[in-house]
């Protein structure tokens, strides 16, 4: 996608892009976090803005580790560009509509001021050559880990950011702006009245030009909440809504994110855990509400000291069953999400199977 | 003449010297970029959008 856009390979896209001032940003250093709040862990993202810094919308979504482009498309991007042009044509008469597109004041104004990222260099060296740099994704990692270190609350919003609407049964078509592709039976989306083919024009009162815009509204919603949507259905305006219950964000799976490596190394000192197969669960007597995650290995040398205690206490082929007796945590998403929200210095008691026998080990959460 | 040179120098200071951008692009192996991109310089983007009246498309890669 980046190559196609950077190289203007698609003639129709190139023609649309001619109507914009196009800017290419290649590093996070100096990024104004009061404006550029988006899913920083995307490998590629777009902002549409006015020269006065009013944000028209965002483009760029992802929900899987391997398939990085399943939620974006050239067709969808072109439709987002067309929508941004329409928004711009109505500006400044429609300025008030975009107020919610700017997020709350950030904790730190730029990535390099985040304590966990202090000392990272600016990519632009004095001679213009490449130095080290702050990658956009490090802003999220740095913020979360810095807040933990400061004993500040690590909120669900921080651990499970920019949730995809599909987690609430609302799957949007990546080839459109924000058109409903499917609605899961008995889901919040179905209960809220969404229908296949609905084109979401406003969500939470904000004009929508992409799936990322829908994610933005969900990301910033309070909880519990009911987000109202204006949709176009069969050429006519209609309304729908999405109920966000308390704790709804945890239904999302953040394990595709780069941050999971840092979390895993710091919280449990391990490499990716293997999810037990149904057969193995049955053989080992792992219950449905237990984790069933097998230790496969330990981090490479350059990060092996992130959690020395864990590396000493866990063994290869240990099967993790629960932590602190907590039932119902699902996968690494549930385990790491639970641990990262504990305060540094607290104990975590793991129940595990070692050689088929139950054991308990205690770790201090770093 | 002096005034014009000072203007060019100020513009380079504001936009970043083109050869520096080229070095940065080369260093990043960001060689697919074609067309009228403002490279790694948001302030220049705001100024250009203000002057042209066009909206901005800002790509983070």
Tab-separated table of C-alpha atoms in Angstrom:
chain	number	residue	atom	x	y	z
A	1	UNK	CA	0.000	0.000	0.000
A	2	UNK	CA	2.750	2.431	0.953
A	3	UNK	CA	4.642	1.789	-2.281
A	4	UNK	CA	1.494	2.290	-4.346
A	5	UNK	CA	0.662	5.561	-2.611
A	6	UNK	CA	4.227	6.910	-2.374
A	7	UNK	CA	4.822	6.090	-6.034
A	8	UNK	CA	1.337	7.237	-7.137
A	9	UNK	CA	1.066	4.004	-9.096
A	10	UNK	CA	-2.711	4.085	-9.480
A	11	UNK	CA	-3.720	6.778	-11.997
A	12	UNK	CA	-7.059	7.502	-10.343
A	13	UNK	CA	-5.404	7.787	-6.946
A	14	UNK	CA	-2.683	10.044	-8.357
A	15	UNK	CA	-5.344	12.313	-9.813
A	16	UNK	CA	-7.085	12.579	-6.448
A	17	UNK	CA	-3.809	13.175	-4.638
A	18	UNK	CA	-3.078	16.135	-6.916
A	19	UNK	CA	-5.930	17.902	-5.129
A	20	UNK	CA	-4.064	17.623	-1.811
A	21	UNK	CA	-0.838	18.901	-0.363
A	22	UNK	CA	0.854	15.572	0.267
A	23	UNK	CA	3.256	15.210	3.167
A	24	UNK	CA	5.307	12.134	4.012
A	25	UNK	CA	6.449	11.656	7.609
A	26	UNK	CA	9.094	9.037	8.258
A	27	UNK	CA	9.687	9.139	12.018
A	28	UNK	CA	7.987	9.804	15.338
A	29	UNK	CA	10.532	12.249	16.742
A	30	UNK	CA	8.934	15.672	17.134
A	31	UNK	CA	5.432	14.432	16.334
A	32	UNK	CA	2.857	16.733	17.972
A	33	UNK	CA	0.851	14.272	20.057
A	34	UNK	CA	-1.877	16.829	20.729
A	35	UNK	CA	-2.781	16.493	17.037
A	36	UNK	CA	-1.384	13.227	15.738
A	37	UNK	CA	-3.277	10.783	17.865
A	38	UNK	CA	-3.894	7.640	15.867
A	39	UNK	CA	-3.118	3.978	16.141
A	40	UNK	CA	0.636	4.454	16.350
A	41	UNK	CA	1.242	0.738	15.886
A	42	UNK	CA	0.059	0.758	12.318
A	43	UNK	CA	2.809	0.292	9.782
A	44	UNK	CA	1.099	2.892	7.610
A	45	UNK	CA	-1.489	5.586	8.366
A	46	UNK	CA	-2.959	8.728	6.813
A	47	UNK	CA	-4.307	11.976	8.255
A	48	UNK	CA	-6.541	14.335	6.281
A	49	UNK	CA	-6.353	17.889	7.564
A	50	UNK	CA	-6.925	21.544	6.903
A	51	UNK	CA	-3.982	23.955	6.955
A	52	UNK	CA	-5.330	25.295	10.275
A	53	UNK	CA	-4.804	21.776	11.746
A	54	UNK	CA	-8.484	20.852	11.811
A	55	UNK	CA	-8.632	17.090	11.317
A	56	UNK	CA	-11.040	15.814	8.658
A	57	UNK	CA	-10.310	12.166	9.285
A	58	UNK	CA	-7.904	9.257	9.602
A	59	UNK	CA	-7.211	6.301	7.365
A	60	UNK	CA	-5.464	3.036	8.271
A	61	UNK	CA	-6.643	0.014	10.239
A	62	UNK	CA	-5.278	-3.350	11.237
A	63	UNK	CA	-6.389	-6.293	13.352
A	64	UNK	CA	-3.996	-9.153	12.593
A	65	UNK	CA	-0.268	-9.743	12.927
A	66	UNK	CA	0.342	-11.570	9.657
A	67	UNK	CA	-2.273	-10.067	7.376
A	68	UNK	CA	-1.360	-6.386	7.654
A	69	UNK	CA	-3.639	-5.169	4.874
A	70	UNK	CA	-6.919	-6.960	5.553
A	71	UNK	CA	-8.587	-3.767	6.749
A	72	UNK	CA	-7.333	-1.334	4.083
A	73	UNK	CA	-7.590	-1.165	0.304
A	74	UNK	CA	-6.853	1.132	-2.595
A	75	UNK	CA	-10.593	1.438	-3.264
A	76	UNK	CA	-11.265	2.411	0.349
A	77	UNK	CA	-8.440	4.947	0.357
A	78	UNK	CA	-9.742	6.614	-2.794
A	79	UNK	CA	-13.200	6.905	-1.251
A	80	UNK	CA	-11.653	8.411	1.878
A	81	UNK	CA	-9.814	10.963	-0.283
A	82	UNK	CA	-13.067	11.866	-2.042
A	83	UNK	CA	-14.800	12.283	1.316
A	84	UNK	CA	-11.968	14.487	2.619
A	85	UNK	CA	-12.328	16.706	-0.458
A	86	UNK	CA	-16.047	16.982	0.205
A	87	UNK	CA	-15.415	17.911	3.848
A	88	UNK	CA	-12.855	20.485	2.731
A	89	UNK	CA	-15.281	21.996	0.218
A	90	UNK	CA	-17.759	22.591	3.047
A	91	UNK	CA	-15.131	24.177	5.282
A	92	UNK	CA	-15.262	26.362	7.396
A	93	UNK	CA	-19.058	26.157	7.528
A	94	UNK	CA	-18.773	22.597	8.861
A	95	UNK	CA	-15.812	23.240	11.188
A	96	UNK	CA	-17.772	22.427	14.366
A	97	UNK	CA	-18.448	18.891	13.049
A	98	UNK	CA	-14.750	18.059	13.328
A	99	UNK	CA	-14.183	19.175	16.932
A	100	UNK	CA	-14.234	15.587	18.208
A	101	UNK	CA	-11.569	14.509	15.735
A	102	UNK	CA	-8.933	16.095	17.945
A	103	UNK	CA	-8.187	14.028	21.019
A	104	UNK	CA	-7.665	14.952	24.658
A	105	UNK	CA	-4.463	16.656	25.782
A	106	UNK	CA	-1.663	14.082	25.707
A	107	UNK	CA	0.352	13.213	28.803
A	108	UNK	CA	3.527	14.131	26.917
A	109	UNK	CA	3.610	16.612	24.000
A	110	UNK	CA	5.998	14.629	21.771
A	111	UNK	CA	7.321	11.044	21.761
A	112	UNK	CA	10.859	12.058	22.711
A	113	UNK	CA	9.524	13.584	25.948
A	114	UNK	CA	7.998	10.281	27.079
A	115	UNK	CA	10.257	9.106	29.937
A	116	UNK	CA	10.651	5.582	28.544
A	117	UNK	CA	11.877	7.052	25.234
A	118	UNK	CA	14.263	9.651	26.675
A	119	UNK	CA	17.619	9.719	24.967
A	120	UNK	CA	16.424	8.323	21.670
A	121	UNK	CA	17.951	10.349	18.858
A	122	UNK	CA	16.437	12.426	16.105
A	123	UNK	CA	16.642	10.633	12.776
A	124	UNK	CA	17.687	13.848	11.090
A	125	UNK	CA	21.344	14.235	11.880
A	126	UNK	CA	23.104	17.522	11.233
A	127	UNK	CA	24.388	16.234	7.891
A	128	UNK	CA	20.963	14.967	6.852
A	129	UNK	CA	21.876	11.285	7.024
A	130	UNK	CA	19.922	8.747	8.973
A	131	UNK	CA	20.542	8.339	12.667
A	132	UNK	CA	18.601	6.162	15.038
A	133	UNK	CA	14.983	7.115	15.347
A	134	UNK	CA	11.768	6.933	17.285
A	135	UNK	CA	9.315	4.736	15.453
A	136	UNK	CA	5.670	5.736	15.697
A	137	UNK	CA	4.794	2.470	17.452
A	138	UNK	CA	7.234	3.258	20.245
A	139	UNK	CA	5.015	6.150	21.343
A	140	UNK	CA	2.341	3.703	22.533
A	141	UNK	CA	4.821	1.341	24.174
A	142	UNK	CA	6.675	4.248	25.784
A	143	UNK	CA	3.526	5.883	27.134
A	144	UNK	CA	2.137	2.677	28.624
A	145	UNK	CA	5.403	1.605	30.246
A	146	UNK	CA	6.146	5.120	31.522
A	147	UNK	CA	2.722	5.433	33.138
A	148	UNK	CA	3.185	2.031	34.804
A	149	UNK	CA	6.599	3.041	36.105
A	150	UNK	CA	5.020	6.184	37.556
A	151	UNK	CA	2.329	4.097	39.280
A	152	UNK	CA	-0.353	5.806	37.199
A	153	UNK	CA	-3.412	3.857	36.114
A	154	UNK	CA	-2.940	1.711	33.022
A	155	UNK	CA	-6.416	1.958	31.557
A	156	UNK	CA	-8.198	-0.488	29.266
A	157	UNK	CA	-8.052	2.252	26.618
A	158	UNK	CA	-4.267	2.190	26.818
A	159	UNK	CA	-3.943	-1.601	26.716
A	160	UNK	CA	-6.667	-2.251	24.115
A	161	UNK	CA	-6.508	0.867	21.907
A	162	UNK	CA	-8.359	1.537	18.662
A	163	UNK	CA	-10.654	-1.501	18.789
A	164	UNK	CA	-12.093	-2.790	15.552
A	165	UNK	CA	-15.916	-2.542	15.378
A	166	UNK	CA	-15.967	-6.183	14.298
A	167	UNK	CA	-15.311	-7.069	17.954
A	168	UNK	CA	-18.853	-5.877	18.610
A	169	UNK	CA	-20.280	-7.688	15.626
A	170	UNK	CA	-19.986	-4.820	13.157
A	171	UNK	CA	-17.723	-5.752	10.244
A	172	UNK	CA	-17.047	-2.916	7.809
A	173	UNK	CA	-16.021	-3.306	4.190
A	174	UNK	CA	-12.399	-2.147	3.656
A	175	UNK	CA	-13.240	-1.309	0.038
A	176	UNK	CA	-15.709	1.352	1.170
A	177	UNK	CA	-15.578	4.327	3.524
A	178	UNK	CA	-17.475	2.704	6.390
A	179	UNK	CA	-20.093	0.404	4.938
A	180	UNK	CA	-21.459	-2.537	6.899
A	181	UNK	CA	-20.318	-5.813	5.366
A	182	UNK	CA	-21.805	-8.122	7.980
A	183	UNK	CA	-23.564	-8.020	11.320
A	184	UNK	CA	-23.054	-10.841	13.817
A	185	UNK	CA	-26.254	-12.394	15.172
A	186	UNK	CA	-27.165	-11.327	18.701
A	187	UNK	CA	-24.251	-8.849	18.788
A	188	UNK	CA	-24.330	-5.240	20.042
A	189	UNK	CA	-24.311	-4.203	16.358
A	190	UNK	CA	-27.423	-6.229	15.583
A	191	UNK	CA	-29.146	-5.070	18.761
A	192	UNK	CA	-28.317	-1.480	17.792
A	193	UNK	CA	-30.110	-1.847	14.472
A	194	UNK	CA	-27.230	-1.960	11.982
A	195	UNK	CA	-28.001	-3.660	8.659
A	196	UNK	CA	-25.738	-5.023	5.946
A	197	UNK	CA	-25.141	-2.290	3.352
A	198	UNK	CA	-25.569	0.619	5.775
A	199	UNK	CA	-23.100	3.384	4.969
A	200	UNK	CA	-22.100	5.134	8.190
A	201	UNK	CA	-22.013	8.870	7.566
A	202	UNK	CA	-21.752	10.022	11.196
A	203	UNK	CA	-20.706	8.120	14.284
A	204	UNK	CA	-20.756	9.689	17.724
A	205	UNK	CA	-21.683	12.932	15.951
A	206	UNK	CA	-18.480	12.923	13.857
A	207	UNK	CA	-18.378	12.791	10.034
A	208	UNK	CA	-16.870	9.462	8.975
A	209	UNK	CA	-14.565	8.806	6.031
A	210	UNK	CA	-13.039	5.450	6.977
A	211	UNK	CA	-13.016	2.459	9.299
A	212	UNK	CA	-10.248	4.248	11.214
A	213	UNK	CA	-12.679	7.100	11.933
A	214	UNK	CA	-15.129	4.613	13.465
A	215	UNK	CA	-12.270	3.173	15.544
A	216	UNK	CA	-11.328	6.685	16.668
A	217	UNK	CA	-14.813	7.295	18.070
A	218	UNK	CA	-14.848	3.900	19.800
A	219	UNK	CA	-11.337	4.452	21.178
A	220	UNK	CA	-12.361	7.705	22.836
A	221	UNK	CA	-15.820	6.653	24.016
A	222	UNK	CA	-16.502	6.523	27.727
A	223	UNK	CA	-17.828	3.259	29.064
A	224	UNK	CA	-20.488	2.145	29.390
A	225	UNK	CA	-21.829	4.213	26.502
A	226	UNK	CA	-24.210	4.145	23.591
A	227	UNK	CA	-22.726	5.573	20.403
A	228	UNK	CA	-25.299	6.913	17.969
A	229	UNK	CA	-24.802	6.438	14.231
A	230	UNK	CA	-26.309	8.147	11.220
A	231	UNK	CA	-26.353	5.824	8.244
A	232	UNK	CA	-27.483	5.857	4.657
A	233	UNK	CA	-29.715	2.829	4.011
A	234	UNK	CA	-31.092	2.187	0.547
A	235	UNK	CA	-30.413	5.827	-0.304
A	236	UNK	CA	-32.301	7.149	2.704
A	237	UNK	CA	-31.061	8.404	6.077
A	238	UNK	CA	-31.535	6.037	9.022
A	239	UNK	CA	-30.238	5.685	12.567
A	240	UNK	CA	-28.491	2.925	14.490
A	241	UNK	CA	-26.418	2.686	17.663
A	242	UNK	CA	-23.679	0.667	19.277
A	243	UNK	CA	-23.823	-0.112	22.995
A	244	UNK	CA	-20.432	-0.290	24.707
A	245	UNK	CA	-20.709	-2.231	27.953
A	246	UNK	CA	-18.258	-1.828	30.814
A	247	UNK	CA	-15.102	-3.809	29.997
A	248	UNK	CA	-16.004	-4.164	26.303
A	249	UNK	CA	-12.513	-3.215	25.125
A	250	UNK	CA	-11.053	-6.443	26.535
A	251	UNK	CA	-12.888	-8.357	23.808
A	252	UNK	CA	-10.354	-6.945	21.361
A	253	UNK	CA	-7.097	-8.856	20.856
A	254	UNK	CA	-3.968	-6.716	21.037
A	255	UNK	CA	-1.498	-9.547	20.441
A	256	UNK	CA	-0.871	-8.492	16.811
A	257	UNK	CA	0.669	-5.284	18.127
A	258	UNK	CA	4.400	-4.682	18.375
A	259	UNK	CA	3.917	-3.685	22.014
A	260	UNK	CA	3.152	-7.287	22.901
A	261	UNK	CA	6.854	-8.182	22.553
A	262	UNK	CA	7.855	-5.544	25.054
A	263	UNK	CA	5.011	-6.537	27.397
A	264	UNK	CA	5.836	-10.225	27.182
A	265	UNK	CA	9.537	-9.715	27.849
A	266	UNK	CA	8.917	-7.340	30.730
A	267	UNK	CA	5.927	-9.041	32.379
A	268	UNK	CA	6.785	-12.749	32.064
A	269	UNK	CA	10.298	-12.874	30.556
A	270	UNK	CA	9.217	-15.281	27.837
A	271	UNK	CA	8.925	-15.669	24.097
A	272	UNK	CA	5.431	-16.159	22.555
A	273	UNK	CA	3.408	-18.761	24.413
A	274	UNK	CA	1.818	-21.640	22.550
A	275	UNK	CA	-1.922	-22.077	22.809
A	276	UNK	CA	-2.689	-25.686	23.740
A	277	UNK	CA	-4.696	-27.667	21.204
A	278	UNK	CA	-8.078	-29.047	22.277
A	279	UNK	CA	-6.501	-32.520	22.408
A	280	UNK	CA	-3.702	-31.341	24.671
A	281	UNK	CA	-6.140	-29.500	26.909
A	282	UNK	CA	-8.133	-32.694	27.304
A	283	UNK	CA	-5.059	-34.884	27.885
A	284	UNK	CA	-3.663	-32.520	30.506
A	285	UNK	CA	-7.032	-31.824	32.137
A	286	UNK	CA	-6.942	-28.084	31.440
A	287	UNK	CA	-10.386	-26.605	32.079
A	288	UNK	CA	-12.191	-24.315	29.673
A	289	UNK	CA	-11.769	-21.262	31.932
A	290	UNK	CA	-8.011	-21.827	32.362
A	291	UNK	CA	-5.311	-20.286	30.178
A	292	UNK	CA	-3.690	-23.384	28.663
A	293	UNK	CA	-0.550	-21.598	27.428
A	294	UNK	CA	2.726	-23.502	26.998
A	295	UNK	CA	6.164	-21.957	27.562
A	296	UNK	CA	8.140	-22.406	24.367
A	297	UNK	CA	11.278	-20.402	24.973
A	298	UNK	CA	13.113	-17.494	26.498
A	299	UNK	CA	14.051	-14.127	24.972
A	300	UNK	CA	17.241	-13.607	22.959
A	301	UNK	CA	20.299	-12.105	24.640
A	302	UNK	CA	19.577	-8.469	23.847
A	303	UNK	CA	16.336	-8.550	25.869
A	304	UNK	CA	16.945	-11.483	28.194
A	305	UNK	CA	17.428	-9.225	31.211
A	306	UNK	CA	14.012	-7.570	30.963
A	307	UNK	CA	12.706	-9.999	33.605
A	308	UNK	CA	15.486	-12.125	35.101
A	309	UNK	CA	13.277	-13.476	37.903
A	310	UNK	CA	10.754	-14.914	35.468
A	311	UNK	CA	13.478	-16.484	33.352
A	312	UNK	CA	14.774	-18.292	36.449
A	313	UNK	CA	11.380	-19.512	37.636
A	314	UNK	CA	9.638	-20.603	34.430
A	315	UNK	CA	10.767	-23.702	32.581
A	316	UNK	CA	10.350	-24.744	28.972
A	317	UNK	CA	7.102	-26.732	28.479
A	318	UNK	CA	5.451	-25.349	31.622
A	319	UNK	CA	1.731	-24.993	30.951
A	320	UNK	CA	0.263	-21.841	32.491
A	321	UNK	CA	-3.228	-22.363	33.946
A	322	UNK	CA	-4.015	-19.096	35.695
A	323	UNK	CA	-2.568	-16.097	37.469
A	324	UNK	CA	-3.785	-14.995	40.914
A	325	UNK	CA	-6.536	-17.606	40.619
A	326	UNK	CA	-8.186	-15.481	37.956
A	327	UNK	CA	-10.421	-17.589	35.736
A	328	UNK	CA	-11.620	-16.766	32.264
A	329	UNK	CA	-8.536	-14.957	30.956
A	330	UNK	CA	-8.191	-15.857	27.299
A	331	UNK	CA	-4.794	-16.384	25.670
A	332	UNK	CA	-1.824	-14.053	25.902
A	333	UNK	CA	-4.262	-11.174	25.393
A	334	UNK	CA	-5.944	-11.973	28.704
A	335	UNK	CA	-2.757	-12.885	30.580
A	336	UNK	CA	-0.619	-9.914	29.535
A	337	UNK	CA	-3.514	-7.476	29.746
A	338	UNK	CA	-4.124	-8.578	33.345
A	339	UNK	CA	-0.455	-8.392	34.354
A	340	UNK	CA	0.286	-5.038	32.766
A	341	UNK	CA	-2.579	-3.489	34.735
A	342	UNK	CA	-1.070	-4.647	38.037
A	343	UNK	CA	1.144	-2.153	39.820
A	344	UNK	CA	4.936	-2.536	39.667
A	345	UNK	CA	6.169	-4.439	42.733
A	346	UNK	CA	2.939	-6.403	43.258
A	347	UNK	CA	3.089	-10.185	43.430
A	348	UNK	CA	1.586	-12.442	40.792
A	349	UNK	CA	0.979	-16.095	41.640
A	350	UNK	CA	0.972	-18.434	38.645
A	351	UNK	CA	-0.613	-21.856	38.684
A	352	UNK	CA	1.019	-24.108	36.132
A	353	UNK	CA	1.603	-27.683	35.131
A	354	UNK	CA	5.214	-28.849	35.146
A	355	UNK	CA	5.734	-32.394	33.941
A	356	UNK	CA	1.966	-32.771	34.215
A	357	UNK	CA	1.915	-31.852	37.923
A	358	UNK	CA	0.361	-28.651	39.306
A	359	UNK	CA	2.712	-26.114	40.827
A	360	UNK	CA	2.573	-22.523	41.953
A	361	UNK	CA	5.243	-19.906	41.393
A	362	UNK	CA	5.384	-16.323	42.588
A	363	UNK	CA	6.738	-13.439	40.545
A	364	UNK	CA	7.144	-9.790	41.351
A	365	UNK	CA	5.495	-7.744	38.624
A	366	UNK	CA	8.166	-5.368	37.309
B	1	UNK	CA	20.235	40.833	-4.327
B	2	UNK	CA	21.309	40.385	-0.694
B	3	UNK	CA	17.674	40.394	0.269
B	4	UNK	CA	16.858	37.666	-2.279
B	5	UNK	CA	19.720	35.453	-1.041
B	6	UNK	CA	18.609	35.937	2.534
B	7	UNK	CA	15.107	34.909	1.437
B	8	UNK	CA	16.392	31.692	-0.176
B	9	UNK	CA	18.464	30.900	2.915
B	10	UNK	CA	15.450	31.450	5.150
B	11	UNK	CA	13.322	29.239	2.907
B	12	UNK	CA	15.904	26.430	3.130
B	13	UNK	CA	16.084	26.822	6.882
B	14	UNK	CA	12.288	26.549	6.963
B	15	UNK	CA	11.850	23.716	4.498
B	16	UNK	CA	15.117	21.912	5.131
B	17	UNK	CA	17.750	21.846	2.423
B	18	UNK	CA	16.662	19.564	-0.461
B	19	UNK	CA	19.941	17.616	-0.429
B	20	UNK	CA	19.367	16.764	3.253
B	21	UNK	CA	15.939	15.343	2.410
B	22	UNK	CA	17.537	13.353	-0.369
B	23	UNK	CA	20.129	11.941	2.037
B	24	UNK	CA	17.406	11.070	4.511
B	25	UNK	CA	15.369	9.303	1.830
B	26	UNK	CA	18.398	7.398	0.629
B	27	UNK	CA	19.339	6.458	4.181
B	28	UNK	CA	15.842	5.104	4.762
B	29	UNK	CA	15.815	3.375	1.368
B	30	UNK	CA	12.572	5.276	0.840
B	31	UNK	CA	13.079	5.385	-2.895
B	32	UNK	CA	9.568	4.733	-4.224
B	33	UNK	CA	8.450	8.310	-3.575
B	34	UNK	CA	7.240	10.007	-6.741
B	35	UNK	CA	5.442	13.249	-7.448
B	36	UNK	CA	4.920	16.301	-5.349
B	37	UNK	CA	5.591	15.108	-1.807
B	38	UNK	CA	6.737	17.360	1.003
B	39	UNK	CA	9.219	15.105	2.717
B	40	UNK	CA	9.302	14.857	6.510
B	41	UNK	CA	8.365	18.488	7.070
B	42	UNK	CA	4.945	19.259	8.476
B	43	UNK	CA	5.516	22.994	8.811
B	44	UNK	CA	6.244	23.213	5.107
B	45	UNK	CA	3.046	21.211	4.531
B	46	UNK	CA	0.924	23.611	6.577
B	47	UNK	CA	2.459	26.585	4.747
B	48	UNK	CA	1.823	25.027	1.352
B	49	UNK	CA	-1.774	24.101	2.223
B	50	UNK	CA	-2.429	27.605	3.502
B	51	UNK	CA	-1.037	29.152	0.335
B	52	UNK	CA	-2.765	26.781	-2.091
B	53	UNK	CA	-6.078	26.380	-0.252
B	54	UNK	CA	-5.774	22.595	-0.666
B	55	UNK	CA	-6.437	20.078	2.095
B	56	UNK	CA	-3.525	18.032	3.437
B	57	UNK	CA	-2.914	14.320	3.086
B	58	UNK	CA	-0.265	13.337	5.619
B	59	UNK	CA	1.157	9.836	5.333
B	60	UNK	CA	2.971	8.229	8.261
B	61	UNK	CA	5.106	5.334	7.060
